[in-house]
Amino acid sequence: MVPPISITKTQEMVYELKVGEVMTKNVITVRPDDRMSQLRGILRQNRISGLPVVDRGQLVGLISLEDFITWLGARAEDGPIQERMTRHLETVYDDEPLVSAIGKFEKSGLGRFPVVARKDKRKLLGILTKGDVIEGLLKKLEIDYHEEQNRRHRAGHAFFEDVEADRSTLVLQYDVKGQDFT
């Protein structure tokens, strides 16, 4: 006999949440004509390992810390970011289920996905990292926990909501059989 499958609250949330609910919305970006030498300061100051490259509001690529290190190691001239950025991008949609994005993380091994609009696949709406997924799930768990605690608190006090009195007594009476200790 196969035991029944038990789905945890976290697993349920992964299917219910959308990418847009957990993504980082205020995204730091660079332009394709920004210089590679500028990248070090941006990455360090913002404590990030990569960022989208945007031209006139349109997503055109991604540049990562790895790209920067490769450029440094090659001792190449200080050129524009567009010469080193990744142009063929894997993206996710803001209305996509979070579980789908998690699957893309597993398959690709990438650390971030640009989040784009379904109608305009080059309009950058945000960025999704594995950290965003974890943080989003933890926030949702915390919210659900507090809602459950409030619901239990209200249910426990609902009995007394209609009672108006300066003083009241509650008598609970039980019928017990003699010698029945169960």
CSV table of C-alpha atoms in Angstrom, one decimal:
chain,number,residue,atom,x,y,z
A,1,MET,CA,0.0,0.0,0.0
A,2,VAL,CA,1.4,3.4,-1.0
A,3,PRO,CA,1.3,5.9,1.8
A,4,PRO,CA,-0.6,9.1,1.2
A,5,ILE,CA,1.4,12.0,-0.2
A,6,SER,CA,1.6,14.9,2.2
A,7,ILE,CA,2.2,18.3,0.7
A,8,THR,CA,3.8,20.9,3.0
A,9,LYS,CA,2.7,24.5,3.3
A,10,THR,CA,6.0,25.6,1.6
A,11,GLN,CA,5.4,23.3,-1.4
A,12,GLU,CA,1.9,24.6,-1.7
A,13,MET,CA,3.2,28.2,-1.7
A,14,VAL,CA,5.8,27.5,-4.4
A,15,TYR,CA,2.9,26.6,-6.7
A,16,GLU,CA,0.7,29.5,-5.6
A,17,LEU,CA,3.2,32.4,-5.7
A,18,LYS,CA,4.1,34.2,-8.9
A,19,VAL,CA,7.5,35.4,-9.8
A,20,GLY,CA,6.3,39.0,-9.6
A,21,GLU,CA,5.5,38.6,-6.0
A,22,VAL,CA,9.1,37.7,-4.9
A,23,MET,CA,11.3,39.4,-7.5
A,24,THR,CA,13.4,42.4,-6.8
A,25,LYS,CA,11.7,45.4,-8.5
A,26,ASN,CA,14.2,48.2,-8.1
A,27,VAL,CA,16.9,46.8,-10.3
A,28,ILE,CA,20.3,48.3,-10.7
A,29,THR,CA,21.2,48.3,-14.4
A,30,VAL,CA,24.0,49.4,-16.8
A,31,ARG,CA,23.9,50.7,-20.4
A,32,PRO,CA,25.7,48.8,-23.2
A,33,ASP,CA,28.1,51.7,-23.7
A,34,ASP,CA,29.1,51.9,-20.1
A,35,ARG,CA,32.8,50.9,-19.6
A,36,MET,CA,34.0,47.7,-18.1
A,37,SER,CA,36.1,49.6,-15.6
A,38,GLN,CA,32.9,51.1,-14.1
A,39,LEU,CA,31.5,47.7,-13.4
A,40,ARG,CA,33.8,46.9,-10.4
A,41,GLY,CA,32.5,49.8,-8.4
A,42,ILE,CA,28.8,49.0,-9.2
A,43,LEU,CA,29.1,45.4,-8.3
A,44,ARG,CA,31.1,46.1,-5.1
A,45,GLN,CA,29.0,49.0,-3.9
A,46,ASN,CA,25.7,47.2,-4.4
A,47,ARG,CA,27.1,43.8,-3.3
A,48,ILE,CA,25.7,42.0,-6.4
A,49,SER,CA,27.2,39.5,-8.8
A,50,GLY,CA,25.6,40.6,-12.0
A,51,LEU,CA,23.1,43.0,-13.5
A,52,PRO,CA,20.9,43.6,-16.5
A,53,VAL,CA,22.1,45.7,-19.4
A,54,VAL,CA,19.4,48.0,-20.6
A,55,ASP,CA,19.3,50.3,-23.7
A,56,ARG,CA,16.4,52.8,-23.9
A,57,GLY,CA,14.2,50.8,-21.5
A,58,GLN,CA,14.8,47.5,-23.4
A,59,LEU,CA,16.7,44.6,-21.9
A,60,VAL,CA,19.6,43.8,-24.2
A,61,GLY,CA,21.9,41.6,-22.1
A,62,LEU,CA,23.4,40.6,-18.7
A,63,ILE,CA,26.8,41.2,-17.4
A,64,SER,CA,28.2,39.2,-14.5
A,65,LEU,CA,31.1,39.2,-12.0
A,66,GLU,CA,32.4,36.3,-14.0
A,67,ASP,CA,32.4,38.3,-17.2
A,68,PHE,CA,34.3,41.1,-15.3
A,69,ILE,CA,36.9,38.7,-13.9
A,70,THR,CA,37.4,37.2,-17.4
A,71,TRP,CA,37.9,40.7,-18.8
A,72,LEU,CA,40.5,41.5,-16.0
A,73,GLY,CA,42.3,38.2,-16.6
A,74,ALA,CA,42.6,38.9,-20.3
A,75,ARG,CA,44.1,42.3,-19.6
A,76,ALA,CA,41.9,43.6,-22.4
A,77,GLU,CA,41.3,47.3,-23.1
A,78,ASP,CA,38.6,49.1,-21.2
A,79,GLY,CA,35.8,48.7,-23.7
A,80,PRO,CA,32.0,49.0,-23.5
A,81,ILE,CA,30.1,46.4,-21.6
A,82,GLN,CA,28.2,45.3,-24.7
A,83,GLU,CA,31.4,43.6,-25.9
A,84,ARG,CA,31.5,41.3,-22.9
A,85,MET,CA,27.8,40.9,-21.9
A,86,THR,CA,25.7,37.8,-22.5
A,87,ARG,CA,23.1,38.5,-25.2
A,88,HIS,CA,21.2,35.3,-25.4
A,89,LEU,CA,19.1,35.5,-22.2
A,90,GLU,CA,16.9,33.2,-20.3
A,91,THR,CA,14.1,35.2,-18.8
A,92,VAL,CA,11.1,34.6,-16.6
A,93,TYR,CA,7.7,36.3,-16.7
A,94,ASP,CA,6.3,38.2,-13.8
A,95,ASP,CA,3.0,36.2,-13.9
A,96,GLU,CA,4.8,32.9,-14.2
A,97,PRO,CA,4.4,30.4,-11.2
A,98,LEU,CA,7.4,30.4,-8.9
A,99,VAL,CA,7.7,26.7,-9.3
A,100,SER,CA,8.5,27.1,-13.0
A,101,ALA,CA,11.3,29.6,-12.2
A,102,ILE,CA,12.8,27.3,-9.6
A,103,GLY,CA,12.9,24.5,-12.3
A,104,LYS,CA,14.7,26.9,-14.6
A,105,PHE,CA,17.3,27.6,-11.8
A,106,GLU,CA,17.9,23.9,-11.4
A,107,LYS,CA,18.2,23.2,-15.2
A,108,SER,CA,20.3,26.2,-16.1
A,109,GLY,CA,22.6,26.6,-13.1
A,110,LEU,CA,22.2,30.4,-13.5
A,111,GLY,CA,22.2,32.7,-10.5
A,112,ARG,CA,19.7,35.2,-11.8
A,113,PHE,CA,16.9,35.7,-14.3
A,114,PRO,CA,15.7,39.0,-15.7
A,115,VAL,CA,11.9,39.3,-15.2
A,116,VAL,CA,10.1,40.6,-18.2
A,117,ALA,CA,6.5,41.3,-19.2
A,118,ARG,CA,4.8,38.6,-21.2
A,119,LYS,CA,3.5,41.1,-23.8
A,120,ASP,CA,6.9,42.9,-24.2
A,121,LYS,CA,9.6,40.4,-23.7
A,122,ARG,CA,12.3,43.1,-23.6
A,123,LYS,CA,10.7,45.3,-21.0
A,124,LEU,CA,12.6,44.7,-17.7
A,125,LEU,CA,10.3,44.5,-14.7
A,126,GLY,CA,12.7,43.1,-12.2
A,127,ILE,CA,15.3,40.4,-11.4
A,128,LEU,CA,14.9,37.1,-9.7
A,129,THR,CA,17.6,35.4,-7.7
A,130,LYS,CA,17.6,32.3,-5.6
A,131,GLY,CA,17.8,34.6,-2.6
A,132,ASP,CA,14.7,36.4,-3.7
A,133,VAL,CA,12.9,33.0,-3.9
A,134,ILE,CA,13.9,32.1,-0.3
A,135,GLU,CA,13.1,35.5,1.0
A,136,GLY,CA,9.7,35.6,-0.7
A,137,LEU,CA,8.8,32.2,0.7
A,138,LEU,CA,9.9,33.2,4.2
A,139,LYS,CA,7.9,36.4,4.1
A,140,LYS,CA,4.8,34.5,2.8
A,141,LEU,CA,5.2,31.9,5.6
A,142,GLU,CA,5.5,34.7,8.2
A,143,ILE,CA,2.4,36.4,6.8
A,144,ASP,CA,0.4,33.1,6.8
A,145,TYR,CA,1.6,32.3,10.3
A,146,HIS,CA,0.4,35.7,11.6
A,147,GLU,CA,-2.9,35.4,9.8
A,148,GLU,CA,-3.4,31.9,11.3
A,149,GLN,CA,-2.6,33.2,14.8
A,150,ASN,CA,-5.0,36.1,14.4
A,151,ARG,CA,-7.7,33.8,13.1
A,152,ARG,CA,-7.2,31.5,16.2
A,153,HIS,CA,-7.2,34.5,18.5
A,154,ARG,CA,-10.5,35.8,17.0
A,155,ALA,CA,-12.1,32.4,17.1
A,156,GLY,CA,-11.2,32.0,20.7
A,157,HIS,CA,-12.8,35.3,21.5
A,158,ALA,CA,-15.7,35.2,19.2
A,159,PHE,CA,-17.8,33.4,21.8
A,160,PHE,CA,-17.6,36.5,24.1
A,161,GLU,CA,-18.1,39.2,21.4
A,162,ASP,CA,-21.9,39.5,22.0
A,163,VAL,CA,-21.6,39.6,25.7
A,164,GLU,CA,-22.0,43.0,27.3
A,165,ALA,CA,-21.7,43.1,31.0
A,166,ASP,CA,-19.8,44.7,33.8
A,167,ARG,CA,-19.5,41.4,35.5
A,168,SER,CA,-20.2,37.9,34.2
A,169,THR,CA,-19.8,34.3,35.2
A,170,LEU,CA,-19.4,31.3,33.0
A,171,VAL,CA,-20.4,28.0,34.4
A,172,LEU,CA,-19.4,24.8,32.6
A,173,GLN,CA,-21.2,21.7,33.8
A,174,TYR,CA,-20.3,18.1,32.8
A,175,ASP,CA,-22.1,14.9,33.6
A,176,VAL,CA,-19.6,12.3,34.8
A,177,LYS,CA,-20.4,8.6,35.6
A,178,GLY,CA,-19.2,7.5,39.0
A,179,GLN,CA,-16.0,5.4,39.0
A,180,ASP,CA,-15.4,6.3,35.3
A,181,PHE,CA,-11.8,7.6,35.2
A,182,THR,CA,-11.4,7.7,31.4
